[in-house]
One Martini backbone bead per residue (centre of mass of N, CA, C, O) as a GRO file, in nm:
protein
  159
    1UNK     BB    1  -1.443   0.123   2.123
    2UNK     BB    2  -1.160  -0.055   2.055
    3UNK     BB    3  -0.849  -0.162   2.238
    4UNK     BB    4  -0.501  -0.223   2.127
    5UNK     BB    5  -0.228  -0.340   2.071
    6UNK     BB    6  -0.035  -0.340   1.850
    7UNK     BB    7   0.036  -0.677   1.823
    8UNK     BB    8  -0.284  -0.713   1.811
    9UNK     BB    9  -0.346  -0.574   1.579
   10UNK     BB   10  -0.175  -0.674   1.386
   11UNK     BB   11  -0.291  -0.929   1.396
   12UNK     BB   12  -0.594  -0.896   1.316
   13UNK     BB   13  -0.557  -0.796   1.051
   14UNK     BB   14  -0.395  -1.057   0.952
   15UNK     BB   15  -0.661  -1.200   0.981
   16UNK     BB   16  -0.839  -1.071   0.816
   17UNK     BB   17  -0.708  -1.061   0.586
   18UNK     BB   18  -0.511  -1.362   0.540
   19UNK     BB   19  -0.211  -1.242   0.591
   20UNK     BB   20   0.143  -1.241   0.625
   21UNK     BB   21   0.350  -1.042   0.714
   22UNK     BB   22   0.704  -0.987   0.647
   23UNK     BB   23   0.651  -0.686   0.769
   24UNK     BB   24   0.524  -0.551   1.060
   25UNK     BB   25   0.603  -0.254   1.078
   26UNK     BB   26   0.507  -0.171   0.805
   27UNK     BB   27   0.177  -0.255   0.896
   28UNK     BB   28   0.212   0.001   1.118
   29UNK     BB   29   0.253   0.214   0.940
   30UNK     BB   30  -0.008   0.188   0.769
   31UNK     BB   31  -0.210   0.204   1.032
   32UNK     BB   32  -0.121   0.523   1.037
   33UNK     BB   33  -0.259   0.839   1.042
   34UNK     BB   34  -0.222   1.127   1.004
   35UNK     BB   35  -0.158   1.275   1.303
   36UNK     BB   36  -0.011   1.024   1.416
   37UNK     BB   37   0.182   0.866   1.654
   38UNK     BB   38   0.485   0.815   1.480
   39UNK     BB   39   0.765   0.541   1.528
   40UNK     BB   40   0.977   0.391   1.381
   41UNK     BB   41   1.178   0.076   1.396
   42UNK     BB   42   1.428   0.310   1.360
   43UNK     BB   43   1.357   0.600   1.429
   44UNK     BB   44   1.145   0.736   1.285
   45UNK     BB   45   0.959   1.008   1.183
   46UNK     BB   46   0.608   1.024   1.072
   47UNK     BB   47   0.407   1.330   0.986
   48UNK     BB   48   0.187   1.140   0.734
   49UNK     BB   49   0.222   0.861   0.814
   50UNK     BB   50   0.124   0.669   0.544
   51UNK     BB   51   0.144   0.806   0.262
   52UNK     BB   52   0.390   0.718   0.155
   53UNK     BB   53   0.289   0.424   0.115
   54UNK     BB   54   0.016   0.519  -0.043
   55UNK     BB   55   0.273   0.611  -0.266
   56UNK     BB   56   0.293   0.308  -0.383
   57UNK     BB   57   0.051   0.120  -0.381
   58UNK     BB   58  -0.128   0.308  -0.597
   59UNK     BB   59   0.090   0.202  -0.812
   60UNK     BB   60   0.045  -0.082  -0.762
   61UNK     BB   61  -0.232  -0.125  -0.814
   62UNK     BB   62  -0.251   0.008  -1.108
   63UNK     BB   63  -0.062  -0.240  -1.205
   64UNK     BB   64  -0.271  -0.462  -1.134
   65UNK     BB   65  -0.485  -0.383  -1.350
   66UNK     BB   66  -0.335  -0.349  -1.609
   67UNK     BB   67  -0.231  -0.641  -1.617
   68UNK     BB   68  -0.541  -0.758  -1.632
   69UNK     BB   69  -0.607  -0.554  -1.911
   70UNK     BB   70  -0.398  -0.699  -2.061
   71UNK     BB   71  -0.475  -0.997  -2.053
   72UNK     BB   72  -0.803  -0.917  -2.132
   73UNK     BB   73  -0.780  -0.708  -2.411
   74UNK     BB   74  -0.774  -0.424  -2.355
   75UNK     BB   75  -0.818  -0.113  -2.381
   76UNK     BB   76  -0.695   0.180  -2.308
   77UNK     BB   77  -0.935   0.290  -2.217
   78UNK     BB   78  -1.052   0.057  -2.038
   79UNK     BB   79  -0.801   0.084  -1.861
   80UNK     BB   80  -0.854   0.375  -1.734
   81UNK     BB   81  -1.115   0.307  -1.645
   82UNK     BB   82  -1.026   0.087  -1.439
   83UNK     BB   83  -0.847   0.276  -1.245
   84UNK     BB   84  -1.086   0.527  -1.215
   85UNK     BB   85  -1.252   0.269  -1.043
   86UNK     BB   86  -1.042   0.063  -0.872
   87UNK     BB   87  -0.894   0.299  -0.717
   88UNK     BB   88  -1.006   0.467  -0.601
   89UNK     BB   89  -1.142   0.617  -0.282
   90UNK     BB   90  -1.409   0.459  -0.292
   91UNK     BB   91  -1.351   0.174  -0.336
   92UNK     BB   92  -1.128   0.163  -0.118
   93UNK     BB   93  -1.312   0.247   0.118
   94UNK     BB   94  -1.499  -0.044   0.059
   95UNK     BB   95  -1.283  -0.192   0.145
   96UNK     BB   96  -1.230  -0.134   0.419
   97UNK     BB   97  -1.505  -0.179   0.541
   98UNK     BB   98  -1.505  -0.490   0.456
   99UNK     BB   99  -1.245  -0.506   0.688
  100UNK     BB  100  -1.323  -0.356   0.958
  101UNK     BB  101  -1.054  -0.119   1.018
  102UNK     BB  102  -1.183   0.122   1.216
  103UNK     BB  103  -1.039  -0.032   1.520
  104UNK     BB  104  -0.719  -0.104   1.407
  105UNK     BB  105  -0.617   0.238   1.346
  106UNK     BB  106  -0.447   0.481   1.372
  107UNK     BB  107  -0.552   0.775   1.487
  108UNK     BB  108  -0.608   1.113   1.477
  109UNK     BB  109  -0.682   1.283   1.800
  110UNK     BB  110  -0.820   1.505   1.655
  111UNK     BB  111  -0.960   1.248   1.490
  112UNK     BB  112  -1.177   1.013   1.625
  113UNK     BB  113  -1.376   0.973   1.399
  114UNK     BB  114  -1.500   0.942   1.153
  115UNK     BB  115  -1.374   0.838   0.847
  116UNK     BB  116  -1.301   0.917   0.564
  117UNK     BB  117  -1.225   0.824   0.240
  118UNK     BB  118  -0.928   0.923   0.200
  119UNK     BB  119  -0.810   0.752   0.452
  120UNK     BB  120  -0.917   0.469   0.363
  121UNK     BB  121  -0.738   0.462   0.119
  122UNK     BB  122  -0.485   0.511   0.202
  123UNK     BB  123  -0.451   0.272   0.378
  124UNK     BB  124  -0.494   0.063   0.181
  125UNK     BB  125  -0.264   0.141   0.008
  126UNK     BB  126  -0.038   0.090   0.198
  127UNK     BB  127  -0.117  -0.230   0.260
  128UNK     BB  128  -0.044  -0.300  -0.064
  129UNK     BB  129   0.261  -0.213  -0.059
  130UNK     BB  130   0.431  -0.368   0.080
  131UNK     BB  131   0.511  -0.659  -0.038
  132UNK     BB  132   0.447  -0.583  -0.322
  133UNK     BB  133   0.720  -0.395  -0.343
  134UNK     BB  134   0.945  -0.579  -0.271
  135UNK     BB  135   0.923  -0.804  -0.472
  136UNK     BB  136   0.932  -0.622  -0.726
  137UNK     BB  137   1.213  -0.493  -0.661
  138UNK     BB  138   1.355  -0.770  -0.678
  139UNK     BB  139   1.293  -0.785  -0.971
  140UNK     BB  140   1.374  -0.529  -1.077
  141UNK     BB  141   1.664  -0.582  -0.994
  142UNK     BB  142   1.720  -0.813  -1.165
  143UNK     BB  143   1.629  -0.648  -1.451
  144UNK     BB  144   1.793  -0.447  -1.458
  145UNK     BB  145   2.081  -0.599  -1.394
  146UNK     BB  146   2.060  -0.774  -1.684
  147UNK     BB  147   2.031  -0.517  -1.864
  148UNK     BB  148   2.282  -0.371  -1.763
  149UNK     BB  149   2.460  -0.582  -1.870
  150UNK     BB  150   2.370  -0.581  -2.189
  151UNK     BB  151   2.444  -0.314  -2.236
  152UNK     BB  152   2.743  -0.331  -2.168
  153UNK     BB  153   2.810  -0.505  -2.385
  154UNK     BB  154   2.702  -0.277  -2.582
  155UNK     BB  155   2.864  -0.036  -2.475
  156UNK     BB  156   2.633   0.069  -2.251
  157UNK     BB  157   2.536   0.291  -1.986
  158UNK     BB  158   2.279   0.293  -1.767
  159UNK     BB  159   2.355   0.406  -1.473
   0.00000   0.00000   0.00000
């Protein structure tokens, strides 16, 4: 097993990845797996570790999943079942392993050894939240803000 420091690991995972994120705190945070002990750099304690964050990846991913769908002009059928084979806990865990980041991540100190499936799948749902939900959530309050003035307009308060 190697260790890094954290600033080195940030590091690593990145050139890995091929990605600079933009917030590596939060890279930080995908990164340690529950039962690992996280203080954020705001100074809050996550003692579910990552799992927050990869219940909003979760939710990125099948969304870009479902529009890659609707783009391909699939039925609603063939499109859940692309979400659940391809959000899947397999397929995530296999892109984890594929991208060798088991010596990478903060692991649970009583569980040293081989992590699970839903745990590597865990990490990708984390670690595909950061920039990918910021991102959404800036257009998202842009077409919000736009929606709410028409709304205003028409009359009727949205918020």
């Amino acid at each position: 097993m190697v260790f890094y420091d954290q600033e080195s690991r940030l590091d690593r995972v990145m050139v890995i990845l091929g990605y600079n994120f933009q917030t590596p705190s939060l890279l930080s945070d995908a990164l340690h797996v529950a039962g690992s002990v996280l203080i954020t750099s705001d100074g809050r304690s996550l003692k579910e570790g990552n799992k927050p964050l990869a219940g909003v990846g979760d939710r990125i991913i099948g969304l870009y999943i479902v529009e890659h769908a609707y783009r391909e002009g699939l039925t609603i059928g063939e499109t859940s079942q692309q979400v659940q084979v391809r959000a899947s806990n397999e397929c995530l865990s296999h892109v984890f392993d594929n991208f060798y980041l088991e010596d990478k991540i903060f692991k649970n100190p009583c569980q040293p050894f081989q992590l699970s499936t839903k745990t590597k799948a865990t990490t990708i749902e984390a670690i595909m939240s950061l920039d990918s939900a910021k991102a959404l959530f800036v257009s998202a309050r842009v077409e919000r803000d736009h929606l709410a003035e028409l709304m205003l307009q028409l009359g009727q308060s949205l918020w």
